[in-house]
Short mmCIF file of C-alpha atoms in Angstrom, two decimals:
data_model
loop_
_atom_site.label_atom_id
_atom_site.label_comp_id
_atom_site.label_asym_id
_atom_site.label_seq_id
_atom_site.Cartn_x
_atom_site.Cartn_y
_atom_site.Cartn_z
CA MET A 1 0.00 -0.01 0.06
CA PRO A 2 1.52 3.47 -0.91
CA ALA A 3 2.50 5.57 1.97
CA SER A 4 0.10 8.34 2.90
CA VAL A 5 1.16 11.87 2.61
CA ASP A 6 1.41 12.31 6.31
CA THR A 7 3.91 9.33 6.66
CA ALA A 8 5.68 9.52 3.36
CA PRO A 9 9.48 9.55 3.73
CA ARG A 10 11.48 12.45 2.51
CA GLY A 11 12.87 10.38 -0.36
CA ALA A 12 13.96 6.85 -1.24
CA VAL A 13 17.17 5.19 -2.12
CA LEU A 14 16.50 2.00 -4.28
CA PHE A 15 19.14 -0.63 -4.86
CA ASP A 16 19.69 -3.40 -7.36
CA LEU A 17 20.14 -6.71 -5.53
CA ASP A 18 22.97 -8.78 -7.05
CA GLY A 19 26.19 -6.94 -7.16
CA THR A 20 24.65 -3.81 -5.42
CA TYR A 21 22.96 -4.59 -2.28
CA ALA A 22 24.27 -8.16 -1.73
CA ASP A 23 27.38 -10.08 -2.83
CA THR A 24 25.72 -13.13 -4.37
CA ALA A 25 28.69 -14.20 -6.55
CA ALA A 26 29.81 -17.11 -4.39
CA ASP A 27 26.44 -18.77 -4.37
CA MET A 28 25.51 -18.16 -7.95
CA GLY A 29 29.04 -19.16 -9.14
CA ALA A 30 28.87 -22.39 -7.06
CA ALA A 31 25.55 -23.24 -8.75
CA LEU A 32 27.14 -22.65 -12.09
CA ASN A 33 30.06 -24.94 -11.38
CA VAL A 34 27.71 -27.61 -10.23
CA LEU A 35 25.84 -27.38 -13.50
CA LEU A 36 29.33 -27.41 -15.49
CA ARG A 37 30.46 -30.55 -13.82
CA ARG A 38 27.08 -32.25 -14.37
CA HIS A 39 27.48 -31.65 -18.12
CA GLY A 40 31.13 -32.80 -18.19
CA ARG A 41 32.65 -29.34 -18.28
CA PRO A 42 35.42 -28.09 -15.98
CA ALA A 43 34.52 -25.63 -13.17
CA LEU A 44 35.36 -21.87 -13.67
CA ALA A 45 37.42 -19.92 -11.20
CA PRO A 46 35.54 -17.35 -9.14
CA GLU A 47 37.25 -14.40 -10.79
CA LEU A 48 35.95 -15.59 -14.17
CA ILE A 49 32.42 -15.95 -12.89
CA ARG A 50 32.15 -12.73 -10.87
CA PRO A 51 31.77 -10.09 -13.68
CA HIS A 52 28.69 -12.06 -15.19
CA VAL A 53 26.70 -12.37 -12.04
CA SER A 54 24.75 -9.11 -12.44
CA SER A 55 23.33 -10.59 -15.75
CA GLY A 56 21.82 -13.59 -13.88
CA ALA A 57 21.44 -16.94 -15.42
CA ARG A 58 21.71 -15.34 -18.89
CA GLY A 59 25.21 -14.08 -18.19
CA LEU A 60 26.45 -17.22 -16.30
CA LEU A 61 25.19 -19.54 -18.98
CA LYS A 62 27.02 -17.58 -21.62
CA ALA A 63 30.10 -17.57 -19.50
CA GLY A 64 30.06 -21.27 -18.75
CA PHE A 65 28.45 -22.72 -21.82
CA GLY A 66 28.77 -20.01 -24.55
CA LEU A 67 25.10 -20.07 -24.77
CA THR A 68 22.61 -17.16 -25.56
CA PRO A 69 18.89 -17.26 -24.93
CA GLU A 70 18.29 -18.08 -28.55
CA ALA A 71 20.03 -21.57 -28.27
CA LEU A 72 17.80 -24.59 -28.42
CA ASP A 73 19.02 -26.03 -25.16
CA TYR A 74 19.22 -22.62 -23.25
CA ALA A 75 15.80 -22.81 -21.56
CA GLU A 76 16.40 -26.34 -20.15
CA LEU A 77 19.81 -25.43 -18.87
CA ARG A 78 18.50 -22.25 -17.39
CA ALA A 79 15.93 -24.05 -15.46
CA GLU A 80 18.42 -26.60 -14.38
CA TYR A 81 20.77 -23.90 -13.02
CA LEU A 82 18.08 -21.96 -11.21
CA ALA A 83 17.02 -25.12 -9.38
CA ILE A 84 20.56 -25.77 -8.21
CA TYR A 85 20.93 -22.17 -7.20
CA ALA A 86 17.52 -22.03 -5.27
CA ALA A 87 18.52 -25.15 -3.31
CA ASP A 88 21.51 -23.17 -1.75
CA ILE A 89 20.70 -19.69 -2.27
CA CYS A 90 22.19 -18.10 0.78
CA CYS A 91 25.16 -20.09 1.95
CA HIS A 92 27.80 -17.32 1.34
CA THR A 93 25.60 -14.38 0.36
CA ARG A 94 25.99 -11.28 2.53
CA PRO A 95 25.23 -7.55 2.07
CA PHE A 96 28.39 -5.76 0.72
CA ASP A 97 30.72 -4.38 3.32
CA GLY A 98 29.28 -0.95 4.50
CA MET A 99 25.84 -1.53 3.06
CA GLU A 100 24.00 -2.09 6.43
CA ALA A 101 25.68 0.96 7.83
CA LEU A 102 24.64 2.98 4.84
CA ILE A 103 21.00 1.95 5.14
CA ARG A 104 20.93 2.67 8.89
CA ARG A 105 22.29 6.21 8.05
CA LEU A 106 19.74 6.71 5.31
CA VAL A 107 16.85 5.96 7.62
CA ASP A 108 18.26 8.06 10.35
CA GLN A 109 18.14 10.90 7.78
CA GLY A 110 14.46 10.35 7.13
CA LEU A 111 14.93 8.49 3.89
CA THR A 112 13.72 4.94 3.04
CA TRP A 113 15.21 2.22 1.00
CA GLY A 114 14.11 -0.61 -1.12
CA ILE A 115 15.17 -3.29 -3.60
CA VAL A 116 14.41 -3.16 -7.37
CA THR A 117 15.93 -6.35 -9.09
CA ASN A 118 15.55 -8.47 -12.18
CA LYS A 119 15.81 -11.58 -10.04
CA PRO A 120 12.50 -13.36 -10.21
CA GLY A 121 10.35 -13.27 -7.06
CA TRP A 122 10.57 -16.86 -6.21
CA LEU A 123 14.36 -16.46 -5.76
CA THR A 124 14.34 -12.89 -4.39
CA THR A 125 11.76 -13.60 -1.58
CA PRO A 126 13.56 -16.55 -0.02
CA LEU A 127 17.00 -14.87 -0.39
CA LEU A 128 15.95 -11.68 1.47
CA ALA A 129 14.13 -13.74 4.06
CA ALA A 130 17.33 -15.64 4.75
CA MET A 131 19.37 -12.48 4.85
CA SER A 132 16.81 -10.63 7.15
CA PRO A 133 17.93 -7.13 6.40
CA LEU A 134 17.22 -4.65 9.38
CA PRO A 135 15.63 -2.12 8.85
CA ALA A 136 13.53 -4.14 6.38
CA PRO A 137 13.25 -2.64 2.95
CA ALA A 138 10.13 -0.51 2.39
CA CYS A 139 9.53 -2.23 -0.98
CA VAL A 140 10.79 -5.16 -2.92
CA VAL A 141 10.27 -5.29 -6.62
CA SER A 142 11.41 -8.43 -8.52
CA GLY A 143 12.00 -8.98 -12.20
CA ASP A 144 8.47 -10.41 -12.60
CA THR A 145 6.62 -7.96 -10.45
CA ALA A 146 6.11 -5.21 -13.06
CA PRO A 147 5.04 -5.70 -16.75
CA ARG A 148 8.65 -5.41 -18.03
CA PRO A 149 11.99 -5.83 -16.23
CA LYS A 150 14.87 -3.39 -16.47
CA PRO A 151 16.12 -1.71 -18.55
CA HIS A 152 12.50 -0.80 -18.87
CA PRO A 153 11.48 1.77 -16.16
CA ASP A 154 8.35 -0.24 -15.17
CA PRO A 155 9.85 -1.83 -11.93
CA LEU A 156 11.21 1.51 -10.65
CA LEU A 157 7.91 3.30 -11.43
CA TYR A 158 6.14 0.44 -9.56
CA ALA A 159 8.31 0.94 -6.52
CA CYS A 160 7.54 4.60 -6.54
CA GLY A 161 3.79 3.64 -6.49
CA LEU A 162 4.35 1.46 -3.48
CA LEU A 163 6.23 4.18 -1.62
CA GLY A 164 3.93 7.06 -2.50
CA LEU A 165 6.79 9.06 -4.05
CA GLU A 166 7.50 10.65 -7.26
CA PRO A 167 10.53 9.37 -9.16
CA ALA A 168 12.24 12.79 -8.76
CA HIS A 169 12.27 12.04 -5.00
CA CYS A 170 14.11 8.73 -5.57
CA TRP A 171 17.66 7.59 -6.42
CA TYR A 172 18.52 4.28 -7.89
CA ILE A 173 21.95 2.63 -7.45
CA GLY A 174 23.03 -0.43 -9.67
CA ASP A 175 26.10 -2.16 -11.11
CA ASP A 176 24.94 -2.72 -14.61
CA ALA A 177 24.27 -0.51 -17.53
CA ARG A 178 20.56 -1.58 -17.61
CA ASP A 179 20.18 -0.36 -14.02
CA ILE A 180 21.19 3.17 -15.00
CA SER A 181 19.05 3.14 -18.20
CA ALA A 182 16.04 2.04 -16.15
CA GLY A 183 16.64 4.67 -13.57
CA ARG A 184 17.05 7.42 -16.06
CA ALA A 185 14.01 6.51 -18.00
CA ALA A 186 12.02 6.43 -14.80
CA GLY A 187 13.13 10.03 -14.06
CA MET A 188 15.41 9.23 -11.12
CA ALA A 189 18.89 10.26 -10.28
CA THR A 190 21.26 7.23 -10.68
CA LEU A 191 24.59 6.00 -9.21
CA ALA A 192 26.76 3.34 -10.63
CA ALA A 193 27.93 0.88 -7.88
CA GLY A 194 31.76 0.74 -8.22
CA TRP A 195 31.85 -2.05 -5.64
CA GLY A 196 29.67 -4.25 -7.75
CA TYR A 197 30.30 -6.72 -10.63
CA LEU A 198 30.09 -4.05 -13.38
CA GLY A 199 30.00 -6.58 -16.33
CA THR A 200 32.56 -7.06 -19.02
CA ASP A 201 31.25 -5.13 -22.05
CA THR A 202 31.11 -1.52 -20.97
CA GLN A 203 32.65 0.98 -18.70
CA PRO A 204 30.52 2.55 -15.81
CA ALA A 205 31.55 6.02 -16.88
CA GLU A 206 29.85 5.43 -20.27
CA TRP A 207 26.52 4.46 -18.63
CA GLY A 208 25.24 7.93 -18.16
CA ALA A 209 24.83 7.82 -14.41
CA ASN A 210 24.72 10.93 -12.31
CA GLY A 211 27.81 9.60 -10.43
CA LEU A 212 30.12 6.61 -9.72
CA VAL A 213 30.62 5.52 -6.15
CA GLU A 214 33.33 3.12 -5.05
CA HIS A 215 32.02 2.06 -1.58
CA PRO A 216 28.53 1.96 -0.18
CA LEU A 217 29.25 4.62 2.35
CA GLY A 218 30.41 6.83 -0.35
CA VAL A 219 26.64 7.29 -1.24
CA LEU A 220 26.14 9.37 1.82
CA ASP A 221 28.93 11.76 0.69
CA TRP A 222 27.51 11.92 -2.84
CA LEU A 223 24.04 12.81 -1.74
CA ALA A 224 25.11 15.29 0.90
CA ALA A 225 27.58 17.09 -1.52
CA ASP A 226 25.65 17.07 -4.82
CA HIS A 227 22.06 15.99 -4.24
CA PRO A 228 20.53 16.81 -0.90
CA PRO A 229 17.45 14.85 0.06
CA PRO A 230 14.40 16.30 -2.02
CA GLU A 231 11.54 17.93 -0.35
CA PRO A 232 8.42 15.84 -0.17
CA PRO A 233 5.30 17.03 -2.20
CA ALA A 234 3.12 19.47 -0.42
CA PRO A 235 0.10 17.81 1.26
CA PRO A 236 -3.21 18.54 -0.43
CA PRO A 237 -5.47 21.10 1.48
CA ARG A 238 -7.71 19.52 4.10
CA ALA A 239 -11.43 19.56 3.43
CA ALA A 240 -13.31 22.05 5.57
#
C-alpha cells in the first residue's frame, strides 16, 4: 500500500540486488560450477564468474557454456541452473561491506530504502528472508513484479507507487548499464555501484549515471555534496 502523505518518507534510495546490495557471486558461481560438472565441463574460477553475476542466469550460462537465450538447449539449462541455485541460495551471500551501515544512516536521515531487481520473485523472496535485512526494505520489486523488467522503467515506477513517492524524490543505484538506463527512463537520479560486478562489455563512466561511487558509504557523501534529500510534495489542502 502506498504511504500516505502524512507518513511518506522524504525520499528513497533504491538498490539493485545482485552486485549492489548483496554479494551473491559465491552462491551463484557455485551453482554454475555444479551445472558445469554435471555436463562434463570444467569448473570456472571465481574471478571468471564474478563479472557475469549481475546478468543472472543469462550471463552465467554464456560464461560457462557460451550459450545465448536463442540456443535450443538454453531454456532447459537455465531451469536446471536456477533449481541448483535455489537449493543453496544463501550459503555465502551477504550485504556488501558498508551496506548495512549505509542503510541505517539513510533511515536516520528520514529516507527509506528498497530493492528493485531483475531476479524473479521466487528467488528474491527466499534470499531476502534468509538475509533478514534490518531495517527491512520498504519495498521489494522483482523481475516479474512489473510488466517489463529493467532496462525498462516499469519496476522503478512500480516501486514509486508502493512508496507513494515521485521518481524525482528517489535515487537508483546499480552495477549494470541496464540499471542506469532504467533509472534514467524513470526520471530518477542514478549512481553506478563501483563496488559491484560491473560486467565486462562497457565502462561505468559510459552508462550516463549521475555519479560513480566506489564504496556503499560513499553514497552518503555523494547525496550530501551534490544532491541533498528532495523535499516531499506538499500535502493537499484539508477539506473544511
